[in-house]
Every structure is written in structure tokens, then in C-alpha cells.
Coordinates of C-alpha atoms in Angstrom, one line a residue:
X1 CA -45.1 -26.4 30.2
X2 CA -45.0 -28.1 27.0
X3 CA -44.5 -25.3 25.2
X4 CA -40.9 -24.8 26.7
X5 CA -40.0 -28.4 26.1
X6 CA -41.3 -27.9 22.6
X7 CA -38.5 -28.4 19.8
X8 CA -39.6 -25.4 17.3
X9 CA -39.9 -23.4 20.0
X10 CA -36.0 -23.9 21.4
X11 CA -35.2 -23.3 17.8
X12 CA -37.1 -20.4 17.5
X13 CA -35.7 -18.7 20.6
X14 CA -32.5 -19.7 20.0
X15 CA -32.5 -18.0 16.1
X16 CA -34.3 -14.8 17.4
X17 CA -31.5 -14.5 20.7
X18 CA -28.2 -14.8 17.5
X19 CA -30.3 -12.2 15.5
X20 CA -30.5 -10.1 18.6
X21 CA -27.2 -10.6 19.5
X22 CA -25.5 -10.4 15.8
X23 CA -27.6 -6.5 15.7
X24 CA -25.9 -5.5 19.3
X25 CA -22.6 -6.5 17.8
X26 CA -23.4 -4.5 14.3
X27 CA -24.3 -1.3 16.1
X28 CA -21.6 -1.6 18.4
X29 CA -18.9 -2.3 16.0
X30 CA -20.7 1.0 14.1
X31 CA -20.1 2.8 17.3
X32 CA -16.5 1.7 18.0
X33 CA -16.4 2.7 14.4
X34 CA -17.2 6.3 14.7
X35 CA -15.3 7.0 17.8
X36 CA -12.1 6.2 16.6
X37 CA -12.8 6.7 13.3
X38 CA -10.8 3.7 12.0
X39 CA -10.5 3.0 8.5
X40 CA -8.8 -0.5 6.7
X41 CA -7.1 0.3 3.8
X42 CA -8.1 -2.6 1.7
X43 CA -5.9 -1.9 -1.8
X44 CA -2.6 -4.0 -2.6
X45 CA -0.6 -1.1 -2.7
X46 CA -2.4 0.4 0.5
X47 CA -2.2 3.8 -1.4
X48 CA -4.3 5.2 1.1
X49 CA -2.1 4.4 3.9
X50 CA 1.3 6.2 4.8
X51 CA 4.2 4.0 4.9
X52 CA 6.3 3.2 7.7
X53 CA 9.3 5.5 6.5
X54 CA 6.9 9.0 6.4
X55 CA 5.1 7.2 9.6
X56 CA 8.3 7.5 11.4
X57 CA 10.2 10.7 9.9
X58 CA 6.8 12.7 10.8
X59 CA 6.9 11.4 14.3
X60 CA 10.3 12.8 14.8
X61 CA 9.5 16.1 13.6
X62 CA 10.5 18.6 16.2
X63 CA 9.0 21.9 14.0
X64 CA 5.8 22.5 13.5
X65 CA 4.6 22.2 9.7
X66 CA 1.3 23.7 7.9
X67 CA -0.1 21.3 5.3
X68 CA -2.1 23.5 3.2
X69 CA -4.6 22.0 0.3
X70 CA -5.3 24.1 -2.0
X71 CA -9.1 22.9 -3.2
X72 CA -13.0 24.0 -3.1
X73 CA -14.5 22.3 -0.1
X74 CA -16.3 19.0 -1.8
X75 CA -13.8 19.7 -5.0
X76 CA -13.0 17.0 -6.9
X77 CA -9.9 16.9 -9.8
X78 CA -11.6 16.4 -13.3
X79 CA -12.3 13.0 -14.9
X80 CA -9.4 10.2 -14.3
X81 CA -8.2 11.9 -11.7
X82 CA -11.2 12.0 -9.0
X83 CA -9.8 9.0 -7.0
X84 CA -6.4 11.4 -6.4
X85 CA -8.8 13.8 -4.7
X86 CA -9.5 11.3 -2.3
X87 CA -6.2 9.6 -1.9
X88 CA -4.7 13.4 -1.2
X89 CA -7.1 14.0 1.6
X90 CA -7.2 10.7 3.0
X91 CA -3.4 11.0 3.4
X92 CA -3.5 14.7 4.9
X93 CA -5.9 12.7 7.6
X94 CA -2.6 10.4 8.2
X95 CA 0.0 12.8 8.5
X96 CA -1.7 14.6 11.2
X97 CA -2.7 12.0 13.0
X98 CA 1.0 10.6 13.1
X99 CA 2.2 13.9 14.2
X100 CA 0.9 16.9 16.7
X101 CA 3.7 18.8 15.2
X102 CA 1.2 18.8 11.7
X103 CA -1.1 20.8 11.5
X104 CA -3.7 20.1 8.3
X105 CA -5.5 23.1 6.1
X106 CA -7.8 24.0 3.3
X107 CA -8.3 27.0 1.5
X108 CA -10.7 27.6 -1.7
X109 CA -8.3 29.2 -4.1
X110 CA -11.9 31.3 -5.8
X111 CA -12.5 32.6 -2.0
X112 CA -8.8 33.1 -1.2
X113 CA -7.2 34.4 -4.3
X114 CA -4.8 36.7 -2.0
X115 CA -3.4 34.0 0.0
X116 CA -3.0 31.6 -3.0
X117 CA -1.0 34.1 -4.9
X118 CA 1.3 34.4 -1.2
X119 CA 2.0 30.7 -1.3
X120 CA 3.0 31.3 -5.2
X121 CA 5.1 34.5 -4.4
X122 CA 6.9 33.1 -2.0
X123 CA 7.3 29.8 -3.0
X124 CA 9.2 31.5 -6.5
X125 CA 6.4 30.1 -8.5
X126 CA 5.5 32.0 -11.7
X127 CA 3.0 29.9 -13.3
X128 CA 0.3 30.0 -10.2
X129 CA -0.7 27.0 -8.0
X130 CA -2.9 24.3 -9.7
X131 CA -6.1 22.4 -7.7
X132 CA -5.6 20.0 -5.2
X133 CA -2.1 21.2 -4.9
X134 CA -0.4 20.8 -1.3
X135 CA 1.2 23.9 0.3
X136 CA 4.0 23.1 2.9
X137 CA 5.1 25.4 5.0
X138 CA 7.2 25.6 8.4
X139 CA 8.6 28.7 10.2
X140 CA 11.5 29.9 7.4
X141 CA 11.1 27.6 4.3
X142 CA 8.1 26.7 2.1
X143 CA 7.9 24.6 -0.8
X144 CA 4.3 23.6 -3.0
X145 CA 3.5 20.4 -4.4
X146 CA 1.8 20.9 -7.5
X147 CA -1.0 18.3 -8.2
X148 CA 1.1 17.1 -12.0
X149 CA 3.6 16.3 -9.6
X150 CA 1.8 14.0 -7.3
X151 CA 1.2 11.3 -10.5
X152 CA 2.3 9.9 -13.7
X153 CA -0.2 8.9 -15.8
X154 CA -0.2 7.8 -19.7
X155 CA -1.7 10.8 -22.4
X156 CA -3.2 9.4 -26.1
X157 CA -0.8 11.3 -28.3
X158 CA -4.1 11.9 -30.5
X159 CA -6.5 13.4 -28.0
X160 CA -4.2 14.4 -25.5
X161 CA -6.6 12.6 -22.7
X162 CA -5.4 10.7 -19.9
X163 CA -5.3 7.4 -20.7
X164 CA -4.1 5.9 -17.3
X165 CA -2.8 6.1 -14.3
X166 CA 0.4 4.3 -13.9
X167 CA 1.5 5.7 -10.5
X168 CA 0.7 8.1 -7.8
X169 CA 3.3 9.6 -6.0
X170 CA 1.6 11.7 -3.4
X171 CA 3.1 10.3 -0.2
X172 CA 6.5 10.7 -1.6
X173 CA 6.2 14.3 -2.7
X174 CA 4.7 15.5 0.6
X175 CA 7.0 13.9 2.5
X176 CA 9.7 15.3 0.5
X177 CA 8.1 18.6 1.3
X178 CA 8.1 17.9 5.3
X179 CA 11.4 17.1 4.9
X180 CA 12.5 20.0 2.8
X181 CA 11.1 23.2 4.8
X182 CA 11.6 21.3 8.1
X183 CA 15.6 21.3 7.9
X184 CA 16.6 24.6 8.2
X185 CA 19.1 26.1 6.1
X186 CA 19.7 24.7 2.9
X187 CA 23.4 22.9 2.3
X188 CA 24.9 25.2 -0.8
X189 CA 26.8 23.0 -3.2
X190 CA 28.3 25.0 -6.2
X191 CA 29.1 23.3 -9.1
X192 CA 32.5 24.4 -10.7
X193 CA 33.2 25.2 -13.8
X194 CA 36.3 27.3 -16.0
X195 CA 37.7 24.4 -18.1
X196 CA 34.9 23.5 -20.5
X197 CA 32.9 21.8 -18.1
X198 CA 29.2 21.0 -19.3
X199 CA 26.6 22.5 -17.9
X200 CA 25.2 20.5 -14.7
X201 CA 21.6 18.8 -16.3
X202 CA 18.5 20.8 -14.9
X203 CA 16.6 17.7 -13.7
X204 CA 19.2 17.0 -11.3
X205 CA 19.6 20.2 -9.8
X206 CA 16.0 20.0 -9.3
X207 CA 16.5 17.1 -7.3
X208 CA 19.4 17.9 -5.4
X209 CA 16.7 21.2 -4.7
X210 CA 14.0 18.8 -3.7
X211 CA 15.9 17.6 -1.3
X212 CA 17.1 20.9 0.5
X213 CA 20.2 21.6 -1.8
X214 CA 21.2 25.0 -3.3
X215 CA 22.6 24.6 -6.1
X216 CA 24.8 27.5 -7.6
X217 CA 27.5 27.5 -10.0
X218 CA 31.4 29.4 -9.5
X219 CA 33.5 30.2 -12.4
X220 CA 36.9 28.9 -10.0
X221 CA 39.5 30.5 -12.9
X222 CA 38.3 34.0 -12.9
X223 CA 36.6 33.5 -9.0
X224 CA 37.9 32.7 -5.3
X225 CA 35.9 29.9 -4.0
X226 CA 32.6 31.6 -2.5
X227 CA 32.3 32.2 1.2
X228 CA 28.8 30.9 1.6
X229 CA 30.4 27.3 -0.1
X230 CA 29.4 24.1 2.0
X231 CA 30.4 21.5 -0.9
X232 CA 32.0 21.9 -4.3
X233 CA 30.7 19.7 -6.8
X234 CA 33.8 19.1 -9.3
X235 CA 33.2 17.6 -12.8
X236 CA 36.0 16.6 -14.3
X237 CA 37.3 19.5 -17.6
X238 CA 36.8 19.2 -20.9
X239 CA 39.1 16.0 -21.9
X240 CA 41.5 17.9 -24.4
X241 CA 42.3 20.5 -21.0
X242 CA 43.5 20.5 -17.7
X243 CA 43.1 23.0 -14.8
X244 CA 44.6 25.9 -14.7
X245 CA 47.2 26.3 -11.5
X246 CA 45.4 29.4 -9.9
X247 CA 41.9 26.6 -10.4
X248 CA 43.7 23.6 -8.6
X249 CA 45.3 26.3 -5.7
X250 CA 41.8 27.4 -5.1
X251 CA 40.2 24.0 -4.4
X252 CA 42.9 22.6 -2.6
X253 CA 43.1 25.7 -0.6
X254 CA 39.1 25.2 0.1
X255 CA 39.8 21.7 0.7
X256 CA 42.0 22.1 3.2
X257 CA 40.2 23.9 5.3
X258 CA 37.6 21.4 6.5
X259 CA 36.3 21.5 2.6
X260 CA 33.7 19.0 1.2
X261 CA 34.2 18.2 -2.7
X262 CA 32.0 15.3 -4.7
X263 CA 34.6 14.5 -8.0
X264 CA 32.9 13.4 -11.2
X265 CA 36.3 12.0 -12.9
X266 CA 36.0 10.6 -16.5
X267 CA 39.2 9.8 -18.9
X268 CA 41.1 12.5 -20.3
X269 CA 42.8 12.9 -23.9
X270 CA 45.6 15.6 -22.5
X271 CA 47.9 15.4 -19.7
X272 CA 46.2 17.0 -16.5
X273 CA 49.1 17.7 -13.9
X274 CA 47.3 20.3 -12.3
X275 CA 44.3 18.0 -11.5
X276 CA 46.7 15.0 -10.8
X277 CA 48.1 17.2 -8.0
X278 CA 45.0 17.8 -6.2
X279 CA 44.2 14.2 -6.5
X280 CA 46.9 13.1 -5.0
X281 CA 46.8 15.6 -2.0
X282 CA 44.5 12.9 -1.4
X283 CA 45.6 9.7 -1.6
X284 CA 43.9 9.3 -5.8
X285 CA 44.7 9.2 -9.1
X286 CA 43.8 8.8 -12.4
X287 CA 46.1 5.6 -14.8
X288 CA 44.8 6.5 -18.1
X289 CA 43.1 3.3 -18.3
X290 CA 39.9 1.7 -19.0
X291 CA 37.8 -0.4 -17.3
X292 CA 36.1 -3.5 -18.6
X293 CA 33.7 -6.1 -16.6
X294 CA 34.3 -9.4 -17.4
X295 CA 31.1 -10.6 -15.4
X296 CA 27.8 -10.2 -17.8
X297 CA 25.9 -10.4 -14.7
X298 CA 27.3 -6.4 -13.8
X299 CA 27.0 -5.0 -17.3
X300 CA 24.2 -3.9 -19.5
X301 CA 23.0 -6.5 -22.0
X302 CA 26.0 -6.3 -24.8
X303 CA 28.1 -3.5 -23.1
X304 CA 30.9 -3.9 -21.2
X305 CA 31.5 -0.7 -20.5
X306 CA 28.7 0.2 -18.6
X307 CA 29.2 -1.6 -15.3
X308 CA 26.5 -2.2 -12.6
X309 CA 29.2 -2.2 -9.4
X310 CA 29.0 -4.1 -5.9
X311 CA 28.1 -1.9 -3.4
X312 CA 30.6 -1.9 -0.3
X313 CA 28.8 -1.0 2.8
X314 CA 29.0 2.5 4.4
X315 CA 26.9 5.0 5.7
X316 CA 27.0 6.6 2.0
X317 CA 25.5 2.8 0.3
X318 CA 23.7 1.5 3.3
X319 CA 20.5 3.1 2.0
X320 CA 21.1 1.9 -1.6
X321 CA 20.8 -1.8 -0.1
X322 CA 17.9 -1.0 1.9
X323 CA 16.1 0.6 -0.9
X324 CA 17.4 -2.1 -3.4
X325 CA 18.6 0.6 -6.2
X326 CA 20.8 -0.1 -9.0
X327 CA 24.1 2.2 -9.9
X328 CA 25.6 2.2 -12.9
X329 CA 29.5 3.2 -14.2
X330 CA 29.1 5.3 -17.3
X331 CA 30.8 4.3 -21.1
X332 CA 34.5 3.9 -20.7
X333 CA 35.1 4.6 -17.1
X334 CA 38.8 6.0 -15.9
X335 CA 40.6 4.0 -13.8
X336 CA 40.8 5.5 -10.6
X337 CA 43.6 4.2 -8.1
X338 CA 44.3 4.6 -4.6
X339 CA 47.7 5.3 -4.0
X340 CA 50.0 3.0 -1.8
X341 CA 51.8 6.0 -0.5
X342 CA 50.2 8.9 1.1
X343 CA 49.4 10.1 4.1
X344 CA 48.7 8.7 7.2
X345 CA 45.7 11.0 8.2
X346 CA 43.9 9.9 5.4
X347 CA 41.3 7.2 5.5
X348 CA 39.8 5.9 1.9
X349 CA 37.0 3.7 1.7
X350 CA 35.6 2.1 -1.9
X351 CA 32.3 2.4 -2.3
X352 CA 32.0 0.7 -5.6
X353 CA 33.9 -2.0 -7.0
X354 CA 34.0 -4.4 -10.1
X355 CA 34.0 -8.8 -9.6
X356 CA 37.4 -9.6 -10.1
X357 CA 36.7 -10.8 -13.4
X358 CA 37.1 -7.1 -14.2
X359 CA 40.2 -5.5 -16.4
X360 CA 42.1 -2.4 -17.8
X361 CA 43.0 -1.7 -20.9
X362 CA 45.6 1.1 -22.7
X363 CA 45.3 2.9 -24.6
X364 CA 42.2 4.8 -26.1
X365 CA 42.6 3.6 -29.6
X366 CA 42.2 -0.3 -28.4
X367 CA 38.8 0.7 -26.6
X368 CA 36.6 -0.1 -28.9
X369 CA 36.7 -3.6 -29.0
X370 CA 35.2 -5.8 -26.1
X371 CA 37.7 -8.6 -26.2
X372 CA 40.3 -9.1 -23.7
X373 CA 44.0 -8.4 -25.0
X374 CA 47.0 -10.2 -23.7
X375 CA 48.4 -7.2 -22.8
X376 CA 44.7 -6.3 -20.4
X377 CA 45.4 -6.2 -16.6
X378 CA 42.8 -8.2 -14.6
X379 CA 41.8 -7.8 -11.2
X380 CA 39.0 -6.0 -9.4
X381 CA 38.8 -2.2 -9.0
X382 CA 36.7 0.4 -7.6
X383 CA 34.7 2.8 -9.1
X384 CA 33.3 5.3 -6.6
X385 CA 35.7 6.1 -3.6
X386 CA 35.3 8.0 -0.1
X387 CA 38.3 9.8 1.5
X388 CA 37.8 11.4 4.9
X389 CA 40.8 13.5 6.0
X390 CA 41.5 14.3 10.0
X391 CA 43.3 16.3 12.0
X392 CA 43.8 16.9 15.4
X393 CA 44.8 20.1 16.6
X394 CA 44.7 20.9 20.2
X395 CA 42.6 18.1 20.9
X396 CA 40.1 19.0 18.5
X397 CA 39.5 16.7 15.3
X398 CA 38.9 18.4 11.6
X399 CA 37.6 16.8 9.1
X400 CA 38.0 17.4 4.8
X401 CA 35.5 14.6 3.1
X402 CA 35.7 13.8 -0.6
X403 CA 33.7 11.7 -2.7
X404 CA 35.1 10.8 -6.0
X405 CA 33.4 8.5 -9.0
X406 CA 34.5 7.3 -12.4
X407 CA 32.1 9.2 -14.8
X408 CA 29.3 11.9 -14.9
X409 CA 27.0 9.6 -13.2
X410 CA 24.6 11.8 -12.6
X411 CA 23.4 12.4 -16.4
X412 CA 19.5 11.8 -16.8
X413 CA 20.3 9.5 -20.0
X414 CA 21.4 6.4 -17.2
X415 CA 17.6 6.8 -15.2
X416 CA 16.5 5.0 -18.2
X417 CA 18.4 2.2 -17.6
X418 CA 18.0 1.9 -13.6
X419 CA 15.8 5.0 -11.7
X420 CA 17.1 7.5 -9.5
X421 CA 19.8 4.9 -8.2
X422 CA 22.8 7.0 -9.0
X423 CA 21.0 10.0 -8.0
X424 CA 20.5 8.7 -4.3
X425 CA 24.0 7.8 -5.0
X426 CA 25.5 11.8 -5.2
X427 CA 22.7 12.5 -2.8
X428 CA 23.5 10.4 -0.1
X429 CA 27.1 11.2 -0.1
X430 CA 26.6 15.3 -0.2
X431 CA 24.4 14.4 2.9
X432 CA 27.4 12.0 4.5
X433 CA 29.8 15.1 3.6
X434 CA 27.7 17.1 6.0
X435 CA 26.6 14.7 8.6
X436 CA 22.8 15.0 7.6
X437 CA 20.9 11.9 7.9
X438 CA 19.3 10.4 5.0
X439 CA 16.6 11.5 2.9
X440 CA 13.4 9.6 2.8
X441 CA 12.3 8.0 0.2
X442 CA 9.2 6.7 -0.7
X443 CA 8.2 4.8 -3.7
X444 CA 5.2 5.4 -5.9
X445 CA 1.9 3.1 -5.9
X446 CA 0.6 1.5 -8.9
X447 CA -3.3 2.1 -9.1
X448 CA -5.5 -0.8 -7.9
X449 CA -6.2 -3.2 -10.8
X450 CA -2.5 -2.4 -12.5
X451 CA -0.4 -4.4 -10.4
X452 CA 0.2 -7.1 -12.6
X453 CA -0.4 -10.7 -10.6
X454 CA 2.1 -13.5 -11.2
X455 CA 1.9 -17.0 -10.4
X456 CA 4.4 -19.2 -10.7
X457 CA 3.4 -23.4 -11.9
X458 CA 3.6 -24.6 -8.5
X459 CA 1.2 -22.1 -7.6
X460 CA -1.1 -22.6 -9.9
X461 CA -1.2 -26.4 -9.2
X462 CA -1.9 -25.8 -5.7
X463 CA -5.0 -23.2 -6.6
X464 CA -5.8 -25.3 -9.0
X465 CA -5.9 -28.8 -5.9
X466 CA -7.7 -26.7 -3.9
X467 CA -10.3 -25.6 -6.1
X468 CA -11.4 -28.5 -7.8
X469 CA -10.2 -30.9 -4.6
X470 CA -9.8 -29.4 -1.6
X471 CA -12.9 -27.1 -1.7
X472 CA -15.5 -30.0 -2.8
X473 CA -14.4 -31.9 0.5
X474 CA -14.5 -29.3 2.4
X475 CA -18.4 -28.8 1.7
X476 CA -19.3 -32.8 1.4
X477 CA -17.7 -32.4 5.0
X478 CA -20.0 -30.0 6.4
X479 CA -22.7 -31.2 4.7
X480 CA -22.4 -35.2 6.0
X481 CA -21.9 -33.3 9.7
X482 CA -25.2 -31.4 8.8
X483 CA -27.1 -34.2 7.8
X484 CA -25.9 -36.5 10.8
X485 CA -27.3 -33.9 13.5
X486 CA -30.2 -33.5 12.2
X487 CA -30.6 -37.1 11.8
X488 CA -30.3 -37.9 15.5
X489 CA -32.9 -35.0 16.4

């Protein structure tokens, strides 16, 4: 029939058959859709997506763990904050689908004021649990995850409003969390004090707690080391004093017995024979000198005292190069040696070290200047040091594990200058002390539209070709192939 051979009529059939065909695709893409409930998380930081380092610790997880959000069913946080809501639950959604060891919760705090004031009770929290908090809980251990915790944001000093978001930190908290309660016991470190010690700084114990540490302190000149002890965390004494002899017989004695110790040494303005002996148990000591980095690339801008070290690799550092953090040797660093003679059971490792455009300088009165004397010793030297310390008795090895750095590295004053670097620093080597894998660490995610977008000139010349060049073409193209078919039908 003519009809058939007609050439509207192909193209009319044709047109109607796509349109058909593009709606069975539609609906069953909409199907697929819905059973497998897939979502794309299409935002640069893919803040609603958890990250391969959760992804894979959750997997592992061989406890099972109650993720508990603590919100009105529809709830949303106030304001700014509404796309957090979202972001929270979304997540939730990921962690139990990477694990069936999670298991995910709600509870309405207004319909379950008996149970929310549990989770407070028993997670030592005074102040009560705020919306959209996340409880996380395992057999033994709990720990919340207040909503404040789970962002930083900008406040107008004025008004007191939230002016933006600068980063959420959701993933990283809960996974801390997970990784907290699903541990077991927590490690006890106590930090020592007796000879004018300053106090340890609050934020870091709450970090070191974070991260499944109990931190207590132990007066070691009126006090025996404690039973319960895994680590002792040593500062070094007030600089004018030493230890006291019944101090130094204590840790040693602590020490020797498979003991665990992280030294914080710094100069000293007194002699300090009792701490010199305990050192050198060891295979360390301390010269009296001052280091200097020669190398601007490794010092703050202007000071060349505070030194950013090479990292050596070990298990302590291998995270640090992973993660690509930053450590830093506080003012004035002590010179920290290892000796040439000790003993053979000893194996010491550097951690840190200086270029060997580093030098030394004596004594303190000549510190103050930046130049290099004639009479400065050059060379390279290291500035955070591991010792492990084994013995084999009866075919069984025993281990003693030290740690020891130049400086209180650990003040909050140097996360100004580079993050939690030397943080993850004193972490990862009171985790090495004990054999405990590393923590996990999870970055925070800047807020769509925040990440600022660079390109460099070469980029922008070849946005720029394609634009106004490549693009034109393209469509003069596809419009010359248009016109030629249509020509020839």
C-alpha cells in the first residue's frame, strides 16, 4: 500500500516507536530505581557518601553496634542547619548498609524522655543530649555524638547567628564513635607528674578519650606506679629541677617490666642526673644543646626554631604520610642523642629528623640569635625517637617500648600552625606501644558551593579554545551532516 511506502508515515512510526521505547526505558530505570534504592551522590565533596576508610573499618566490625538518632520523626535542625539533618540520616542509611553488624535507630526524645536521659546517664553527660545527636552504643562502652560536634560553622559576633557552614564533620565523629565503644577496654595512660610538671592541656585528653584512651594522672614522688598503668606519659620537670631518685626508681622499675612510656623532653636549666639515668637505661640522652634548621623549607616563616621534621617511615609515621599531616618541633628543641654505647637488646629507630643543613648550638645565652656561630655543630639530627627493648627468656620474647620527642608537642598552641598532625603523632605511637592498629581518620567536607575552584593559565586557555573554538565546530559539524541528509531525501 502506498501508505506504507509513504515518507511521513516511516517518519511518523519511527518517532512514535523512540517515544515508546524512551518511556519503557524511563519506567524501568524508575523501577530498577526503587528496588535497589540507589542513590548518586552528585556533591564535590560527596558529603553524603561514606568514604572508603569508614567503608572498610565498618566492614570489619566483628561487634555488633546500635546507632541511635536522637530526633522527632520528620525533625528537621533549625535554620542553616536543615541540610545536616539530611546529610546525618542519609549517612546512618550508609553505615548499615556497609555492615550487618549496624544496626540503625530513632527515638523522639519528647516521646522517650526516660531513655534519652539513659544514654546521658551513662554516657557521663551532664548537660542532656541535643537534637539530631547520634547515640553509639555496643555491648560494654557507649559514647554520644552531640549534633555541635558534627560541624564547624562561622557565628556574626553581633547577632550570634550562624553565618556559615565551613565544614561538616559527621562521618568522622560517628566513625570515631564505632571505633571507640567497639574496642573493648580502654588503654589507661597516666600522665606523671611530682616535679612541677604542667598540667596535661584538656583538649588533648579529650582526644586521646575520643580515641579509646583513659587518661588519669599519678603523683610518681609520693605514689608507686598504679597497677591498672598500660602507658606512662612522661613530660619532662620543671627546667630549674630534676627527679627525685625514689621518681626515676619507680619508672625504671615500671619500665622494666614490659613498661610502655611516651617522653616529652624539652631543655633543662639544672643538671638532671636522675632523669639522665633513666635515659640512658635506654640507649638516650639529652647534650644541653639546641637545635637550629638551616633549611627554610622545614621551619616556620622567620623561625628557626620551630622545625617541620622529615618523617622516617615506621609503623608509628606511616599513617602521617598517608594522611599527608604536618609535625612540628616546638621553640628551642633539646638535643636528643642516641648513644653509641648501650645495649645490645635495644633497637632505636628515628622517627623524625632535621636536613642536614641543621645545627646545635651552646649554650642558652647564645639562643637567641638565628645566625650560625663558628663554634655551631652542623649535621642532621633527630627529633622524635622509638626504642623497643627485647628479651628472651625461656624462649619467650618481652618487649619495653618507648617513645621519646624533643618538646611538649602536643600543646594546642602548634594546631594553629598545622592541625592535629602532632596529635596523630602521640596517638599513633601510644597505639604502636600497645600493638593497636591505627585509628581512622576522616577528614571534614566543605559545604557545596565553598570549595573554592582554581584554575591554573593553561587551564583557562584550554576552557577558553574550547568554548569559543572547539564548541562552534562542533555544532557547524552536526549541522552541515543535518543539512546534507536531509538534502539527499
Amino acid at each position: 500500500m502506498k501508505i506504507f511506502k509513504d515518507k511521513r508515515f516511516r517518519y511518523g512510526t519511527f518517532s512514535t516507536v523512540m517515544v515508546l521505547f524512551a518511556v519503557v526505558i524511563f519506567v524501568l530505570a524508575n523501577l530498577l530505581a526503587g528496588e535497589f534504592d540507589r542513590n548518586i551522590d552528585l556533591t564535590a565533596q560527596q558529603i553524603f557518601t561514606l568514604t572508603e576508610q569508614s567503608r572498610d573499618f565498618v566492614e570489619g566490625l566483628d561487634r555488633d553496634v546500635t546507632l541511635t538518632l536522637i530526633a522527632g520523626v520528620g525533625q528537621e535542625l533549625p535554620g542553616g542547619l536543615a541540610e545536616m539533618s539530611r546529610i546525618i540520616s542519609h549517612l546512618l542509611t550508609e553505615y548499615d548498609a556497609a555492615s550487618s553488624y549496624i544496626r540503625i535507630e530513632q527515638r523522639d526524645p519528647l516521646l522517650n524522655p526516660a531513655l534519652i536521659h539513659r544514654f546521658a546517664a551513662d554516657a557521663g553527660i551532664e548537660g542532656g543530649i541535643s537534637s539530631h545527636s547520634v547515640v553509639v552504643e555496643s555491648a560494654d562502652a557507649i559514647r554520644v555524638v552531640q549534633s555541635y560536634e558534627m560541624v564547624d560553622f562561622d557565628i556574626n559576633p553581633f547577632t550570634g547567628q550562624i553565618m556559615r557552614i565551613t565544614s561538616y564533620n559527621i562521618e568522622r565523629e560517628i566513625t570515631r564513635a564505632i571505633h571507640h565503644v567497639s574496642m573493648g577496654a580502654a588503654t589507661v595512660v597516666y600522665y606523671v607528674t611530682g616535679s612541677g610538671e604542667d598540667p596535661l592541656p584538656p583538649q588533648f585528653v579529650e582526644f586521646l578519650e575520643a580515641e579509646n584512651f583513659e587518661v588519669r594522672e599519678v603523683n610518681l614522688v609520693l605514689h608507686d606506679v598504679p597497677e591498672d598503668a598500660d602507658i606512662l606519659f612522661i613530660p619532662m620537670p620543671e627546667r630549674t629541677r630534676d627527679w627525685t631518685e625514689t621518681k626515676a626508681s619507680r619508672i625504671l622499675t615500671f619500665l622494666e617490666d614490659e613498661g610502655r612510656a611516651f617522653f616529652a623532653l624539652d631543655h633543662a636549666l639544672a643538671e638532671t642526673p636522675n632523669l639522665a639515668n633513666v635515659l640512658d637505661d635506654y640507649g638516650l640522652s639529652l647534650t644541653g644543646y639546641f637545635i637550629f634548621e638551616g633549611d627554610e623549607r622545614h621551619i616556620l616563616p622567620g623561625r628557626f626554631d620551630y622545625i617541620i621534621p622529615n618523617l622516617v617511615r615506621h609503623p608509628i609515621t606511616e599513617s602521617l604520610f598517608v594522611r599527608g599531616f604536618n609535625n612540628i618541633a616546638p621553640f628551642l628543641s633539646a638535643e636528643m642523642q642516641i648513644n653509641s654505647v648501650r645495649r645490645t637488646t635495644l633497637d632505636i629507630e628515628p622517627l623524625w629528623m632535621t636536613t642536614d643543613s641543621a645545627f646545635v648550638r651552646s649554650p642558652y645565652s647564645e639562643a637567641a640569635s638565628f645566625a650560625r656561630f663558628p663554634t655551631d655543630v652542623g649535621g642532621q639530627f633527630p627529633l622524635a625517637i622509638a626504642v623497643t627493648d627485647r628479651i628472651f627468656l625461656d624462649g619467650t620474647a618481652y618487649y619495653t617500648r618507648i617513645v621519646a620527642v624533643n618538646g611538649l608537642i602536643y600543646s594546642p598552641w602548634y594546631n594553629a600552625y598545622i592541625g592535629e598532625g602532632n596529635w596523630h603523632f602521640v596517638l599513633n605511637s601510644l597505639q604502636w606501644m600497645k600493638d593497636q592498629p591505627p585509628s581512622i581518620w576522616v577528614p571534614g567536607r566543605v559545604p557545596p558551593g565553598q570549595m573554592p575552584l582554581l584554575i591554573t593559565g593553561s587551564e583557562a586557555n584550554i576552557i577558553g579554545g574550547i568554548a569559543m573554538g572547539g564548541l562552534p565546530i562542533v555544532f557547524l559539524g552536526v549541522g552541515a551532516f543535518v543539512w546534507l541528509r536531509r538534502r539527499h531525501n
